[in-house]
Coordinates of C-alpha atoms and ligand atoms in Angstrom, one line a residue:
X1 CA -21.6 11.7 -1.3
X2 CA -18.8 9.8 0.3
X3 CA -20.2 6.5 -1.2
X4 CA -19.1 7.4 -4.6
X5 CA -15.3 7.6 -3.7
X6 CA -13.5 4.3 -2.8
X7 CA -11.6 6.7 -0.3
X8 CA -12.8 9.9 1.5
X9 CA -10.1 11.0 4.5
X10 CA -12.0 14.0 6.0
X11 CA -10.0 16.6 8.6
X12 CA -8.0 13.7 10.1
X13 CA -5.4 14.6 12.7
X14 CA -3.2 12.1 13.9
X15 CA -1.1 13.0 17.8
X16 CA 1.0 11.2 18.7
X17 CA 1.2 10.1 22.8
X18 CA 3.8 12.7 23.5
X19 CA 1.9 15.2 22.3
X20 CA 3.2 16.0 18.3
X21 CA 0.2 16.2 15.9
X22 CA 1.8 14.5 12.6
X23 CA -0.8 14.8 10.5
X24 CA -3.0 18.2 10.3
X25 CA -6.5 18.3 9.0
X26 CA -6.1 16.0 6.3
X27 CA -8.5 15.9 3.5
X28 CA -8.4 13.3 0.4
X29 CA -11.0 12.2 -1.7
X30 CA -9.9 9.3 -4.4
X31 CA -11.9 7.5 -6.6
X32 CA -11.8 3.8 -7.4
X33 CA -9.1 2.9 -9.7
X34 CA -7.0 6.0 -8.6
X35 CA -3.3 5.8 -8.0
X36 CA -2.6 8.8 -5.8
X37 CA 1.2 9.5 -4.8
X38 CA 1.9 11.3 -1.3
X39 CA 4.8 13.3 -2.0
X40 CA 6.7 15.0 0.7
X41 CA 10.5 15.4 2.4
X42 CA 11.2 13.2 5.2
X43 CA 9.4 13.6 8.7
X44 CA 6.4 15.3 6.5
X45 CA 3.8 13.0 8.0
X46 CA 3.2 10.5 4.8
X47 CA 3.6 7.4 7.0
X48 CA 1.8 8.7 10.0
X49 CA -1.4 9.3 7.0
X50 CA -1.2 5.7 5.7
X51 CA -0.6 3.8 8.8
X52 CA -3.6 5.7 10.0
X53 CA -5.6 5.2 7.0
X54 CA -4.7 1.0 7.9
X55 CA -5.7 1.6 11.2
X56 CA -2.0 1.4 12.5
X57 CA -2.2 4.7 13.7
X58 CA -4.7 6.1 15.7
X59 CA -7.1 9.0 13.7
X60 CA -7.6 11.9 16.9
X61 CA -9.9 13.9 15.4
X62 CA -12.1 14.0 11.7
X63 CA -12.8 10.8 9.8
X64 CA -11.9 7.8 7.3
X65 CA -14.5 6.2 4.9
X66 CA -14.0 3.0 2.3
X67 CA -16.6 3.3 0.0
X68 CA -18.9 5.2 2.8
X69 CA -18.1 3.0 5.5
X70 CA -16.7 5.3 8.4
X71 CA -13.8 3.1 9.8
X72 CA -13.0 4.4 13.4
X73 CA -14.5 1.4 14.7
X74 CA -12.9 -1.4 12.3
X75 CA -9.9 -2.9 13.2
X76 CA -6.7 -3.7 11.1
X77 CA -7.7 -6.6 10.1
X78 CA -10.9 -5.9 9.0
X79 CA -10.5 -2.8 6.9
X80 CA -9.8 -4.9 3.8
X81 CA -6.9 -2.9 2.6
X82 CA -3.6 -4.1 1.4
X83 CA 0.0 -2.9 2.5
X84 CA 3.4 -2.8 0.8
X85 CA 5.9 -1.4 3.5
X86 CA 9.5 0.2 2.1
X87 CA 11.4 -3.5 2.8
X88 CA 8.9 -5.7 1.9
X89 CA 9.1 -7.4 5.4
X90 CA 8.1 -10.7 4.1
X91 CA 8.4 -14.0 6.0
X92 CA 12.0 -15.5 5.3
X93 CA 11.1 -18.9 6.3
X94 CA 8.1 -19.3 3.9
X95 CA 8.8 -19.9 -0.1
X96 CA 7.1 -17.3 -2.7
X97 CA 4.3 -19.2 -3.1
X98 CA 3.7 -19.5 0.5
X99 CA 4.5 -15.8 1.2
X100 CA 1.6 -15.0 -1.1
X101 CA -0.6 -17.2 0.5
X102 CA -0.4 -16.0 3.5
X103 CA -3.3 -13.6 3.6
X104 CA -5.3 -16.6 2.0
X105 CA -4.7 -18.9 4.6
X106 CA -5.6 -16.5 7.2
X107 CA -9.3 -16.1 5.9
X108 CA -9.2 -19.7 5.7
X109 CA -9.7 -20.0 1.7
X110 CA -9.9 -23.4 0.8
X111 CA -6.7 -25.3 -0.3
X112 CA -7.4 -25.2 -4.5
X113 CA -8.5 -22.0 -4.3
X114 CA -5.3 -20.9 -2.6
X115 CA -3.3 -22.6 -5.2
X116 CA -5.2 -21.4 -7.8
X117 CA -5.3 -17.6 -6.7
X118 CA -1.5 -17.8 -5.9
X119 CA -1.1 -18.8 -9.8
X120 CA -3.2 -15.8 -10.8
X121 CA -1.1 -13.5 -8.8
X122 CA 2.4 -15.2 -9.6
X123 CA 1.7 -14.4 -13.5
X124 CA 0.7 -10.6 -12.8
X125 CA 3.9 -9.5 -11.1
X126 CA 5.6 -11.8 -13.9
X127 CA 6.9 -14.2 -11.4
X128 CA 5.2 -17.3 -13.1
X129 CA 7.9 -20.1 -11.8
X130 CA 9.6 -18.7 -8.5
X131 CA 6.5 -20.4 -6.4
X132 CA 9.1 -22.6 -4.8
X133 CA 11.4 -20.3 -4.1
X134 CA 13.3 -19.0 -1.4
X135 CA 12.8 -15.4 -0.6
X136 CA 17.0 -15.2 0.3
X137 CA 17.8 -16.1 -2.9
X138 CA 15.4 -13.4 -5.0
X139 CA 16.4 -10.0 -5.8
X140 CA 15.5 -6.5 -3.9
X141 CA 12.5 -5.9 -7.2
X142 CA 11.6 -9.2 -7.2
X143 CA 11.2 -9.5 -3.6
X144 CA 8.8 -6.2 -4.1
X145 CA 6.5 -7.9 -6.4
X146 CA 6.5 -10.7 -3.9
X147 CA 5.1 -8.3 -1.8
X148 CA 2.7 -6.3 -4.0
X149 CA 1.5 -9.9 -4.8
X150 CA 1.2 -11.0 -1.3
X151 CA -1.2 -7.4 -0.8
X152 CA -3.2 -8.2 -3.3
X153 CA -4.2 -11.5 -3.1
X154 CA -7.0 -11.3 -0.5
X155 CA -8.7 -8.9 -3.1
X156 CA -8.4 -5.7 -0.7
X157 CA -10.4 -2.6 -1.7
X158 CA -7.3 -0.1 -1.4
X159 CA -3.7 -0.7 -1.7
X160 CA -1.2 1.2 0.1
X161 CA 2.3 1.2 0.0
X162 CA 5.0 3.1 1.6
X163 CA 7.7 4.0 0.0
X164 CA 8.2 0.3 -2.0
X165 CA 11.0 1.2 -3.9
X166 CA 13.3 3.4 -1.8
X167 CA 15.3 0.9 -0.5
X168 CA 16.4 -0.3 -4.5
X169 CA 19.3 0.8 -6.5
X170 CA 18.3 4.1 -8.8
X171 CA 17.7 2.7 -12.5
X172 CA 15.8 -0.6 -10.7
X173 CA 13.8 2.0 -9.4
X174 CA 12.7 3.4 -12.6
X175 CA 12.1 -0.1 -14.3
X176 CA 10.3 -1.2 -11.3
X177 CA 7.9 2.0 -11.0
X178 CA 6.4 1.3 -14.7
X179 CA 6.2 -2.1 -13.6
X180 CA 4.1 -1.6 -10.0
X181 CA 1.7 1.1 -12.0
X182 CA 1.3 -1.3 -14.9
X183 CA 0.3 -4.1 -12.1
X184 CA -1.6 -1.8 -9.9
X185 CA -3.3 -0.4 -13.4
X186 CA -4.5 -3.8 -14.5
X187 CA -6.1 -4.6 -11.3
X188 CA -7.6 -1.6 -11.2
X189 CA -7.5 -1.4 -7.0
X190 CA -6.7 2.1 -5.4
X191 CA -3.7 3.1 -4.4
X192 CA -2.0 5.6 -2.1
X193 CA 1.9 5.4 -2.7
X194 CA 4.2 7.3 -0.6
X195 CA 7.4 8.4 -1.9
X196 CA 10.2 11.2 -1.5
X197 CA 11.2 11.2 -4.9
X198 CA 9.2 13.6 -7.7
X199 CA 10.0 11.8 -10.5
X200 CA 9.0 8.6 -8.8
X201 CA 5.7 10.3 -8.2
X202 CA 5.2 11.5 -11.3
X203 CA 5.5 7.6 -13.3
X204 CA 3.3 6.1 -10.2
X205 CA 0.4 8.5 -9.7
X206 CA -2.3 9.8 -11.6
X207 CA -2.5 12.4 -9.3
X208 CA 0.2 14.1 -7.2
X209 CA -0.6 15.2 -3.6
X210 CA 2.4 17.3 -1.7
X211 CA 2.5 16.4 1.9
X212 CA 4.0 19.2 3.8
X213 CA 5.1 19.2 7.6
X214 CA 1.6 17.5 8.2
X215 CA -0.8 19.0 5.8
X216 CA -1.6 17.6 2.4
X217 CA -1.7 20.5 -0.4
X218 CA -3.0 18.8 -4.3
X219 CA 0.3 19.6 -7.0
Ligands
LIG301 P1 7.4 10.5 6.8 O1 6.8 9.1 6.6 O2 6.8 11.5 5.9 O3 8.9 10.5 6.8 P2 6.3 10.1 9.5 O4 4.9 10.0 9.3 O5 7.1 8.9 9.7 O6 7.0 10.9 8.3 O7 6.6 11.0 10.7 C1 6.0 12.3 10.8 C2 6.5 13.0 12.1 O8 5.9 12.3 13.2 C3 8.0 13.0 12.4 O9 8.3 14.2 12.9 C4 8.2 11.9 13.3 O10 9.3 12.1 14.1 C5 6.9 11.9 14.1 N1 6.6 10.6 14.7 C6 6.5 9.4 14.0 N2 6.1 8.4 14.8 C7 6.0 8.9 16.0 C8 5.6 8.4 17.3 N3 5.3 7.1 17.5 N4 5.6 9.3 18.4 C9 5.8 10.6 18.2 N5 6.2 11.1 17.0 C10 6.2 10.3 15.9
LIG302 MG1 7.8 7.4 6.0

């Protein structure tokens, strides 16, 4: 059953070392091609879920399967899923290109297949000729696509991101959010996006999921 989901999370806790259970019980089925949006006030536990669902976090009790593979036992690394975090966090002494690469590079692709993929990925997030350039000098929604890119190159099976566009100016944010869906849409990954903000949420997600002082409740 878990097989035809791309994600299953099933009664996951996640406590903490000093004792504080984040997440409660957590339950989440989401089909391949679904962008889900974790909605919830701050402290609710939606970081604590994805970091745990990359393996960043440790899961304490109940279960996480990628297409029907249980994943207590696979590390970061080898979970195949992507990450956008809130800033980006890209590496300030690489160019775009080489930004994007970086997964690439670290599965040892061969040299014109990197180039090549890079190219594929630099024309979906629209940013075609800024290859060579320096991440200092793009802008705070550039720099996000940078990062989505840079996600998806490796071809992960799920994309997560936390929060990508809280740290942007307000109508950026809007532009930006039809652009990441319309990205994420064509594709066609799985997504978990985290964010604070309902209307946010709403233009993401085909599905909204509340995330309430640890427990996940469907909208
Ligand atoms: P959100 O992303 O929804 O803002 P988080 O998942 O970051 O929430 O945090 C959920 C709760 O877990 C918060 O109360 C936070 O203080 C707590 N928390 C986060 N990290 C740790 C940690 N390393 N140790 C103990 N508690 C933590
Ligand atoms: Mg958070």
């Amino acid at each position: 059953m878990n097989e035809n989901y791309a994600l299953v999370v099933k009664e996951a806790d996640v406590t903490y070392a000093n004792g504080f259970t984040a997440v409660h019980g957590a339950c989440l089925q989401v089909p391949e091609g679904e962008i889900v949006a974790l909605l919830g006030a701050s402290g609710s536990g939606k970081s604590t879920l994805l970091r745990a669902i990359a393996g960043l976090e440790q899961v304490t009790a109940g279960n996480i399967y990628l297409y029907g593979k249980d994943l207590a036992q696979v590390p970061v690394h080898k979970r195949n899923i992507g990450m956008v975090f809130q800033d980006g966090q890209l590496f300030p002494h690489r160019n775009v290109a080489r930004n994007i690469s970086y997964g690439l590079e670290m599965h040892r692709m061969p040299r014109a297949q990197i180039k090549a993929r890079v190219a594929e990925l630099l024309q979906l997030v629209d940013l075609a000729d800024y290859g060579e350039r320096q991440i200092s000098t793009l802008s705070g929604g550039q720099k996000q696509r940078v990062a989505l890119a840079r996600s998806l190159a490796p071809s992960p099976q799920l994309l997560l991101l936390d929060e990508p566009l809280s740290a942007l100016d307000r109508n950026l944010r809007e532009t930006l959010a039809v652009q990441l869906r319309e990205i994420i849409k064509r594709t066609g990954i799985t997504a978990i996006f985290v964010t604070h903000d309902h209307d946010e949420a709403d233009v993401m997600a085909d599905r909204v999921i509340v995330m309430e002082k640890g427990y996940l409740r469907e909208n």
